[in-house]
């Protein structure tokens, strides 16, 4: 039996150890609680940060882009090479400035409370870039450092502006003096007298229209529209009729065009000046290929298989004059690449784009801004055609012209 004092000491030790264990347990619980609290606080902090980030994020009112595109840099730094500007907009800087002066009223925008408007020179450049290169609106947007919607609006405004001034640049000769001036442009091209213009048609590829798509499916196995044009000896378009279904024959396109009615009614070409061959008067006339009907105001070649020397020479001289319209179409399509394939489905919009390109073509020629003819191929969409719709008067005139050679 242990002494009493030893037992008391052991009891005290046991009590002390028990108290120490209880205190340790309490301390451990406190530590665990603080760890949980810290984790909870960390989780809450992360949630708050996420909510703050979400609050700070918002859609861009204006998408962040570089301050300047190549156009702004090149426009304001006149020491940039002219070829760079011309390659992108298909005209020289002086021609661009003159066109801007002409169209400023159509492409001028107004500032709003939210942002400053795009200056008119940038609007014109955007429209010209898409006309020059074609392709999608996105490609033009990236090249010009603007949004897709901006490209769409600028392109529409430029096309509509060019279409509105079409009568100032595409004009049929009506008076005797105007007709004589047009005849003069062919004198160095052919020995045939009194040629006032060359007529031909060309096909422009389009997307299948929403209505009557089968009518626009041509022999080239694509959807396209036919463009009929009359050109003078300077390769200037003096009449353009666009938007005819691609399945139509050139002769039918001619009959459905306004120039046919004007010529048949004597509103154009009939007034003169007249050319005398013996006692016979030859009125001014157009030259076309074998797809067209023969008439007093429209001459076409003899059949290709002829062996008559006079007919062969006539065909050669007529071809020398008629080739200008093929060259004009070639320059038009080479310079304004949107004509490779127009993406619009609306035929009225397609016709406006084609006419706008013809206006630009004439504007550049009149401004002395010629296009390099080595960059295009002659555009001849017409294969051999036999046309029996021959007016006797036209046949007699052709015989007179042949014999006059």
Short mmCIF file of C-alpha atoms in Angstrom, two decimals:
data_model
loop_
_atom_site.label_atom_id
_atom_site.label_comp_id
_atom_site.label_asym_id
_atom_site.label_seq_id
_atom_site.Cartn_x
_atom_site.Cartn_y
_atom_site.Cartn_z
CA UNK A 1 0.00 0.00 0.00
CA UNK A 2 1.43 3.28 -1.09
CA UNK A 3 1.78 6.03 1.38
CA UNK A 4 -0.97 8.63 1.44
CA UNK A 5 1.15 11.47 0.22
CA UNK A 6 2.23 9.45 -2.83
CA UNK A 7 -1.36 8.72 -3.72
CA UNK A 8 -2.26 12.35 -3.44
CA UNK A 9 0.65 13.26 -5.72
CA UNK A 10 -0.40 10.70 -8.32
CA UNK A 11 -3.99 11.94 -8.18
CA UNK A 12 -2.82 15.47 -8.72
CA UNK A 13 -0.75 14.36 -11.73
CA UNK A 14 -3.72 12.58 -13.26
CA UNK A 15 -5.91 15.62 -12.80
CA UNK A 16 -3.27 17.84 -14.35
CA UNK A 17 -2.91 15.54 -17.35
CA UNK A 18 -6.69 15.46 -17.81
CA UNK A 19 -6.85 19.22 -17.72
CA UNK A 20 -3.98 19.42 -20.22
CA UNK A 21 -5.79 17.01 -22.57
CA UNK A 22 -9.02 19.01 -22.33
CA UNK A 23 -7.13 22.25 -22.95
CA UNK A 24 -5.37 20.70 -25.96
CA UNK A 25 -8.68 19.52 -27.38
CA UNK A 26 -10.18 22.97 -26.96
CA UNK A 27 -7.14 24.57 -28.60
CA UNK A 28 -7.37 22.10 -31.49
CA UNK A 29 -11.04 22.89 -31.95
CA UNK A 30 -10.27 26.58 -31.98
CA UNK A 31 -7.54 26.06 -34.58
CA UNK A 32 -9.81 23.96 -36.78
CA UNK A 33 -12.51 26.57 -36.52
CA UNK A 34 -10.09 29.30 -37.55
CA UNK A 35 -8.90 27.22 -40.51
CA UNK A 36 -12.45 26.68 -41.67
CA UNK A 37 -13.14 30.37 -41.21
CA UNK A 38 -10.08 31.26 -43.29
CA UNK A 39 -11.13 28.89 -46.05
CA UNK A 40 -14.64 30.31 -45.99
CA UNK A 41 -13.30 33.82 -46.19
CA UNK A 42 -11.03 32.85 -49.08
CA UNK A 43 -13.97 31.31 -50.95
CA UNK A 44 -16.10 34.38 -50.37
CA UNK A 45 -13.26 36.61 -51.56
CA UNK A 46 -12.94 34.61 -54.79
CA UNK A 47 -16.69 34.82 -55.39
CA UNK A 48 -16.65 38.56 -54.81
CA UNK A 49 -13.73 38.98 -57.20
CA UNK A 50 -15.54 36.99 -59.87
CA UNK A 51 -18.63 39.12 -59.50
CA UNK A 52 -16.55 42.26 -59.70
CA UNK A 53 -14.87 41.01 -62.87
CA UNK A 54 -18.27 40.21 -64.35
CA UNK A 55 -19.47 43.67 -63.52
CA UNK A 56 -16.43 45.26 -65.14
CA UNK A 57 -16.84 43.24 -68.41
CA UNK A 58 -19.20 44.72 -71.00
CA UNK A 59 -19.56 44.47 -74.80
CA UNK A 60 -17.45 46.95 -76.72
CA UNK A 61 -19.30 49.99 -77.98
CA UNK A 62 -16.46 50.32 -80.46
CA UNK A 63 -14.22 47.34 -81.08
CA UNK A 64 -10.60 48.17 -80.14
CA UNK A 65 -8.54 48.56 -83.30
CA UNK A 66 -5.32 50.28 -84.31
CA UNK A 67 -5.65 54.03 -84.56
CA UNK A 68 -4.78 54.14 -88.26
CA UNK A 69 -5.10 51.82 -91.24
CA UNK A 70 -2.85 51.88 -94.31
CA UNK A 71 -5.23 54.39 -95.87
CA UNK A 72 -4.87 57.05 -93.16
CA UNK A 73 -1.10 56.64 -93.15
CA UNK A 74 -0.84 56.77 -96.93
CA UNK A 75 -3.40 59.53 -97.31
CA UNK A 76 -1.53 61.93 -95.06
CA UNK A 77 2.00 60.99 -96.06
CA UNK A 78 2.40 62.12 -99.62
CA UNK A 79 5.84 60.59 -99.94
CA UNK A 80 4.34 57.09 -100.01
CA UNK A 81 4.70 55.43 -103.44
CA UNK A 82 1.84 56.18 -105.82
CA UNK A 83 1.83 52.55 -107.01
CA UNK A 84 0.82 51.36 -103.53
CA UNK A 85 -2.21 53.66 -103.48
CA UNK A 86 -3.13 52.74 -107.04
CA UNK A 87 -2.82 49.00 -106.40
CA UNK A 88 -5.32 49.15 -103.55
CA UNK A 89 -7.89 51.61 -104.92
CA UNK A 90 -7.32 51.12 -108.67
CA UNK A 91 -6.75 54.83 -109.28
CA UNK A 92 -4.10 57.42 -108.59
CA UNK A 93 -4.24 59.88 -105.73
CA UNK A 94 -5.20 62.82 -107.97
CA UNK A 95 -8.08 60.82 -109.48
CA UNK A 96 -9.18 59.86 -105.96
CA UNK A 97 -9.17 63.50 -104.87
CA UNK A 98 -11.21 64.54 -107.90
CA UNK A 99 -13.72 61.74 -107.34
CA UNK A 100 -13.98 62.72 -103.66
CA UNK A 101 -14.81 66.29 -104.69
CA UNK A 102 -17.49 64.94 -107.02
CA UNK A 103 -19.08 62.57 -104.47
CA UNK A 104 -18.48 64.39 -101.19
CA UNK A 105 -22.13 65.33 -100.83
CA UNK A 106 -23.13 61.66 -101.12
CA UNK A 107 -20.61 60.21 -98.64
CA UNK A 108 -20.49 62.97 -96.00
CA UNK A 109 -21.54 61.76 -92.52
CA UNK A 110 -22.44 63.63 -89.31
CA UNK A 111 -20.97 63.21 -85.83
CA UNK A 112 -23.18 61.81 -83.06
CA UNK A 113 -23.17 62.04 -79.26
CA UNK A 114 -21.45 58.68 -79.05
CA UNK A 115 -18.67 58.94 -81.60
CA UNK A 116 -17.20 60.95 -84.44
CA UNK A 117 -18.21 59.94 -87.93
CA UNK A 118 -15.90 58.39 -90.52
CA UNK A 119 -14.54 61.16 -92.78
CA UNK A 120 -15.82 61.17 -96.39
CA UNK A 121 -12.42 60.21 -97.85
CA UNK A 122 -12.42 57.04 -95.72
CA UNK A 123 -16.01 56.21 -96.78
CA UNK A 124 -15.05 56.58 -100.43
CA UNK A 125 -11.89 54.51 -99.93
CA UNK A 126 -13.86 51.69 -98.29
CA UNK A 127 -16.36 51.59 -101.15
CA UNK A 128 -13.63 51.71 -103.80
CA UNK A 129 -11.61 49.00 -102.07
CA UNK A 130 -14.49 46.52 -102.20
CA UNK A 131 -15.33 47.45 -105.80
CA UNK A 132 -11.66 47.04 -106.71
CA UNK A 133 -11.06 43.72 -104.94
CA UNK A 134 -14.48 42.11 -104.52
CA UNK A 135 -14.69 39.34 -101.94
CA UNK A 136 -16.58 39.48 -98.67
CA UNK A 137 -17.35 42.47 -96.49
CA UNK A 138 -15.12 40.95 -93.79
CA UNK A 139 -12.05 41.10 -96.03
CA UNK A 140 -12.60 44.78 -96.72
CA UNK A 141 -13.27 45.43 -93.03
CA UNK A 142 -9.92 43.91 -92.04
CA UNK A 143 -8.04 45.75 -94.78
CA UNK A 144 -9.58 49.13 -93.95
CA UNK A 145 -9.59 48.69 -90.17
CA UNK A 146 -13.36 49.15 -89.71
CA UNK A 147 -16.38 47.01 -88.87
CA UNK A 148 -18.35 44.87 -91.27
CA UNK A 149 -21.45 47.04 -90.93
CA UNK A 150 -19.40 50.13 -91.74
CA UNK A 151 -18.15 48.46 -94.93
CA UNK A 152 -21.68 47.53 -95.94
CA UNK A 153 -22.96 51.07 -95.47
CA UNK A 154 -19.97 52.71 -97.18
CA UNK A 155 -20.17 50.34 -100.15
CA UNK A 156 -23.88 51.00 -100.55
CA UNK A 157 -23.41 54.77 -100.38
CA UNK A 158 -20.57 54.81 -102.92
CA UNK A 159 -22.44 52.54 -105.38
CA UNK A 160 -25.62 54.61 -105.09
CA UNK A 161 -23.65 57.82 -105.58
CA UNK A 162 -21.94 56.52 -108.71
CA UNK A 163 -25.25 55.24 -110.04
CA UNK A 164 -26.88 58.65 -109.47
CA UNK A 165 -24.24 60.43 -111.62
CA UNK A 166 -24.28 57.80 -114.38
CA UNK A 167 -25.88 60.13 -116.92
CA UNK A 168 -22.97 62.55 -116.57
CA UNK A 169 -20.45 59.91 -117.65
CA UNK A 170 -22.37 57.40 -119.78
CA UNK A 171 -24.05 59.31 -122.60
CA UNK A 172 -25.25 58.18 -126.00
CA UNK A 173 -24.52 60.65 -128.79
CA UNK A 174 -27.82 62.29 -129.72
CA UNK A 175 -27.00 65.42 -131.68
CA UNK A 176 -25.14 65.49 -134.98
CA UNK A 177 -22.07 67.00 -133.33
CA UNK A 178 -22.00 64.37 -130.59
CA UNK A 179 -22.39 61.59 -133.15
CA UNK A 180 -19.62 63.07 -135.31
CA UNK A 181 -17.32 63.18 -132.29
CA UNK A 182 -18.00 59.52 -131.59
CA UNK A 183 -17.38 58.63 -135.25
CA UNK A 184 -14.05 60.42 -135.06
CA UNK A 185 -12.81 58.03 -132.36
CA UNK A 186 -12.98 55.12 -134.86
CA UNK A 187 -11.23 56.76 -137.80
CA UNK A 188 -7.80 55.46 -136.77
CA UNK A 189 -9.12 51.99 -135.97
CA UNK A 190 -10.91 50.95 -139.16
CA UNK A 191 -11.31 51.96 -142.78
CA UNK A 192 -15.07 51.50 -142.52
CA UNK A 193 -16.70 54.95 -142.50
CA UNK A 194 -19.28 56.40 -140.10
CA UNK A 195 -18.90 53.90 -137.24
CA UNK A 196 -20.49 55.51 -134.17
CA UNK A 197 -19.98 52.71 -131.66
CA UNK A 198 -19.24 49.04 -131.02
CA UNK A 199 -21.79 46.86 -129.23
CA UNK A 200 -21.33 43.58 -127.38
CA UNK A 201 -22.56 41.64 -124.37
CA UNK A 202 -20.78 40.08 -121.42
CA UNK A 203 -21.78 37.75 -118.59
CA UNK A 204 -21.25 38.69 -114.92
CA UNK A 205 -21.41 35.86 -112.40
CA UNK A 206 -23.83 36.32 -109.49
CA UNK A 207 -25.31 34.29 -106.65
CA UNK A 208 -28.54 32.49 -107.49
CA UNK A 209 -31.32 35.09 -107.11
CA UNK A 210 -34.26 34.40 -104.84
CA UNK A 211 -36.76 34.49 -107.71
CA UNK A 212 -36.57 32.97 -111.21
CA UNK A 213 -33.12 31.54 -110.55
CA UNK A 214 -33.43 29.15 -113.49
CA UNK A 215 -33.68 32.09 -115.91
CA UNK A 216 -30.29 33.35 -114.76
CA UNK A 217 -28.54 30.01 -115.27
CA UNK A 218 -26.50 30.42 -118.43
CA UNK A 219 -24.66 28.17 -120.86
CA UNK A 220 -21.54 28.71 -118.75
CA UNK A 221 -23.13 26.50 -116.06
CA UNK A 222 -23.43 29.34 -113.58
CA UNK A 223 -25.91 31.98 -112.51
CA UNK A 224 -25.11 35.28 -114.19
CA UNK A 225 -26.54 38.41 -115.72
CA UNK A 226 -25.93 39.75 -119.21
CA UNK A 227 -24.51 43.24 -119.62
CA UNK A 228 -24.95 44.93 -122.99
CA UNK A 229 -22.67 47.87 -123.68
CA UNK A 230 -21.88 50.27 -126.49
CA UNK A 231 -18.36 51.70 -126.58
CA UNK A 232 -16.70 54.42 -128.64
CA UNK A 233 -13.19 54.28 -130.06
CA UNK A 234 -11.67 55.56 -126.79
CA UNK A 235 -13.11 52.53 -124.93
CA UNK A 236 -15.58 54.79 -123.17
CA UNK A 237 -18.98 53.27 -122.41
CA UNK A 238 -21.68 55.35 -124.08
CA UNK A 239 -24.54 53.00 -123.19
CA UNK A 240 -24.85 50.24 -120.57
CA UNK A 241 -27.84 47.96 -120.00
CA UNK A 242 -27.37 45.49 -117.15
CA UNK A 243 -29.38 42.87 -115.29
CA UNK A 244 -30.73 40.70 -118.11
CA UNK A 245 -31.05 36.97 -117.29
CA UNK A 246 -27.97 34.98 -118.29
CA UNK A 247 -30.00 32.56 -120.39
CA UNK A 248 -31.01 35.25 -122.91
CA UNK A 249 -29.40 35.45 -126.34
CA UNK A 250 -27.60 38.68 -127.22
CA UNK A 251 -30.12 39.48 -129.96
CA UNK A 252 -32.99 39.19 -127.50
CA UNK A 253 -31.15 41.32 -124.96
CA UNK A 254 -30.76 43.97 -127.65
CA UNK A 255 -34.47 43.98 -128.45
CA UNK A 256 -35.32 44.35 -124.76
CA UNK A 257 -32.95 47.28 -124.30
CA UNK A 258 -33.77 50.96 -124.62
CA UNK A 259 -31.13 51.59 -127.31
CA UNK A 260 -33.00 49.29 -129.71
CA UNK A 261 -36.20 51.31 -129.43
CA UNK A 262 -34.31 54.59 -129.75
CA UNK A 263 -32.49 53.42 -132.87
CA UNK A 264 -35.60 51.92 -134.45
CA UNK A 265 -37.55 55.10 -133.79
CA UNK A 266 -34.78 57.26 -135.23
CA UNK A 267 -34.06 59.02 -131.94
CA UNK A 268 -30.33 58.24 -132.29
CA UNK A 269 -27.95 57.75 -135.25
CA UNK A 270 -30.53 58.56 -137.92
CA UNK A 271 -29.90 62.32 -137.90
CA UNK A 272 -26.39 61.96 -139.26
CA UNK A 273 -23.83 62.99 -140.21
CA UNK A 274 -24.35 61.04 -143.42
CA UNK A 275 -21.57 59.44 -145.47
CA UNK A 276 -21.94 59.39 -149.24
CA UNK A 277 -20.97 56.31 -151.29
CA UNK A 278 -21.82 57.28 -154.83
CA UNK A 279 -25.35 58.53 -154.59
CA UNK A 280 -26.21 56.49 -151.52
CA UNK A 281 -26.17 57.96 -148.02
CA UNK A 282 -24.91 55.83 -145.15
CA UNK A 283 -26.14 56.85 -141.72
CA UNK A 284 -24.00 56.37 -138.59
CA UNK A 285 -24.16 52.80 -137.33
CA UNK A 286 -22.93 50.43 -134.65
CA UNK A 287 -20.78 47.36 -135.27
CA UNK A 288 -21.36 44.04 -133.51
CA UNK A 289 -20.57 40.36 -133.85
CA UNK A 290 -22.57 37.68 -135.63
CA UNK A 291 -24.98 37.28 -132.72
CA UNK A 292 -26.76 40.53 -133.61
CA UNK A 293 -29.35 41.21 -136.32
CA UNK A 294 -28.36 43.24 -139.35
CA UNK A 295 -30.04 46.62 -139.76
CA UNK A 296 -29.30 50.10 -141.18
CA UNK A 297 -27.95 51.19 -137.76
CA UNK A 298 -26.18 47.92 -136.86
CA UNK A 299 -23.64 46.05 -138.98
CA UNK A 300 -22.24 42.59 -138.35
CA UNK A 301 -19.62 40.48 -140.20
CA UNK A 302 -20.20 38.11 -143.08
CA UNK A 303 -20.17 34.37 -142.19
CA UNK A 304 -16.74 33.21 -141.06
CA UNK A 305 -16.47 30.61 -143.79
CA UNK A 306 -16.66 33.12 -146.65
CA UNK A 307 -13.93 33.02 -149.30
CA UNK A 308 -14.90 36.24 -151.01
CA UNK A 309 -11.92 38.63 -150.74
CA UNK A 310 -14.20 41.65 -150.32
CA UNK A 311 -16.16 39.98 -147.54
CA UNK A 312 -12.95 38.85 -145.81
CA UNK A 313 -11.59 42.40 -145.89
CA UNK A 314 -14.90 43.79 -144.63
CA UNK A 315 -14.84 41.35 -141.72
CA UNK A 316 -11.28 42.37 -140.87
CA UNK A 317 -12.08 46.08 -140.83
CA UNK A 318 -15.26 45.53 -138.84
CA UNK A 319 -13.36 43.39 -136.34
CA UNK A 320 -10.70 46.11 -135.97
CA UNK A 321 -13.44 48.49 -134.86
CA UNK A 322 -15.45 46.02 -132.83
CA UNK A 323 -12.49 44.84 -130.74
CA UNK A 324 -12.63 48.03 -128.66
CA UNK A 325 -15.77 46.84 -126.86
CA UNK A 326 -14.07 43.56 -125.93
CA UNK A 327 -11.05 45.50 -124.69
CA UNK A 328 -13.34 47.80 -122.69
CA UNK A 329 -15.01 44.82 -121.01
CA UNK A 330 -11.59 43.33 -120.31
CA UNK A 331 -10.33 46.53 -118.67
CA UNK A 332 -13.57 46.88 -116.71
CA UNK A 333 -13.36 43.37 -115.24
CA UNK A 334 -9.62 43.54 -114.65
CA UNK A 335 -9.76 46.87 -112.83
CA UNK A 336 -12.90 46.32 -110.77
CA UNK A 337 -12.65 42.77 -109.49
CA UNK A 338 -16.04 42.75 -107.85
CA UNK A 339 -17.32 41.88 -111.34
CA UNK A 340 -15.58 38.49 -111.10
CA UNK A 341 -18.48 37.36 -108.93
CA UNK A 342 -21.08 39.67 -107.40
CA UNK A 343 -22.34 38.27 -104.10
CA UNK A 344 -25.65 40.15 -103.99
CA UNK A 345 -28.83 38.23 -104.83
CA UNK A 346 -30.99 41.25 -105.64
CA UNK A 347 -30.86 41.89 -109.40
CA UNK A 348 -31.52 45.61 -109.00
CA UNK A 349 -28.53 45.88 -106.66
CA UNK A 350 -26.40 43.84 -109.09
CA UNK A 351 -27.32 46.17 -111.95
CA UNK A 352 -26.39 49.21 -109.87
CA UNK A 353 -22.97 47.73 -109.07
CA UNK A 354 -22.27 47.03 -112.75
CA UNK A 355 -23.30 50.53 -113.82
CA UNK A 356 -21.22 52.01 -110.98
CA UNK A 357 -18.16 50.14 -112.28
CA UNK A 358 -18.82 51.50 -115.79
CA UNK A 359 -19.02 55.03 -114.37
CA UNK A 360 -15.67 54.53 -112.61
CA UNK A 361 -14.22 53.15 -115.85
CA UNK A 362 -15.24 56.26 -117.79
CA UNK A 363 -14.22 58.61 -114.98
CA UNK A 364 -10.69 57.19 -114.89
CA UNK A 365 -10.25 57.35 -118.67
CA UNK A 366 -11.49 60.94 -118.80
CA UNK A 367 -9.12 61.81 -115.94
CA UNK A 368 -6.21 60.32 -117.87
CA UNK A 369 -5.86 57.50 -115.34
CA UNK A 370 -5.49 54.60 -117.77
CA UNK A 371 -5.27 50.96 -116.71
CA UNK A 372 -2.44 48.70 -117.86
CA UNK A 373 -3.87 46.69 -120.74
CA UNK A 374 -1.37 43.89 -120.13
CA UNK A 375 -3.32 42.98 -116.99
CA UNK A 376 -6.44 41.84 -118.77
CA UNK A 377 -7.59 39.43 -121.41
CA UNK A 378 -10.06 40.34 -124.09
CA UNK A 379 -13.52 39.37 -122.97
CA UNK A 380 -15.40 37.51 -125.66
CA UNK A 381 -18.38 35.64 -124.30
CA UNK A 382 -19.93 34.90 -127.64
CA UNK A 383 -19.21 31.80 -129.61
CA UNK A 384 -20.29 31.37 -133.21
CA UNK A 385 -23.94 32.20 -133.73
CA UNK A 386 -26.13 31.99 -136.77
CA UNK A 387 -28.79 34.68 -136.90
CA UNK A 388 -31.30 34.66 -139.73
CA UNK A 389 -33.10 37.81 -138.57
CA UNK A 390 -31.52 40.03 -141.27
CA UNK A 391 -33.09 43.24 -142.50
CA UNK A 392 -32.67 43.73 -146.23
CA UNK A 393 -31.71 47.40 -145.82
CA UNK A 394 -28.91 46.42 -143.50
CA UNK A 395 -27.69 43.83 -146.00
CA UNK A 396 -27.63 46.44 -148.77
CA UNK A 397 -25.66 48.85 -146.57
CA UNK A 398 -23.17 46.13 -145.75
CA UNK A 399 -22.68 45.44 -149.45
CA UNK A 400 -22.10 49.14 -150.11
CA UNK A 401 -19.53 49.32 -147.33
CA UNK A 402 -17.78 46.21 -148.60
CA UNK A 403 -17.59 47.52 -152.14
CA UNK A 404 -16.40 50.91 -150.88
CA UNK A 405 -13.35 49.24 -149.34
#
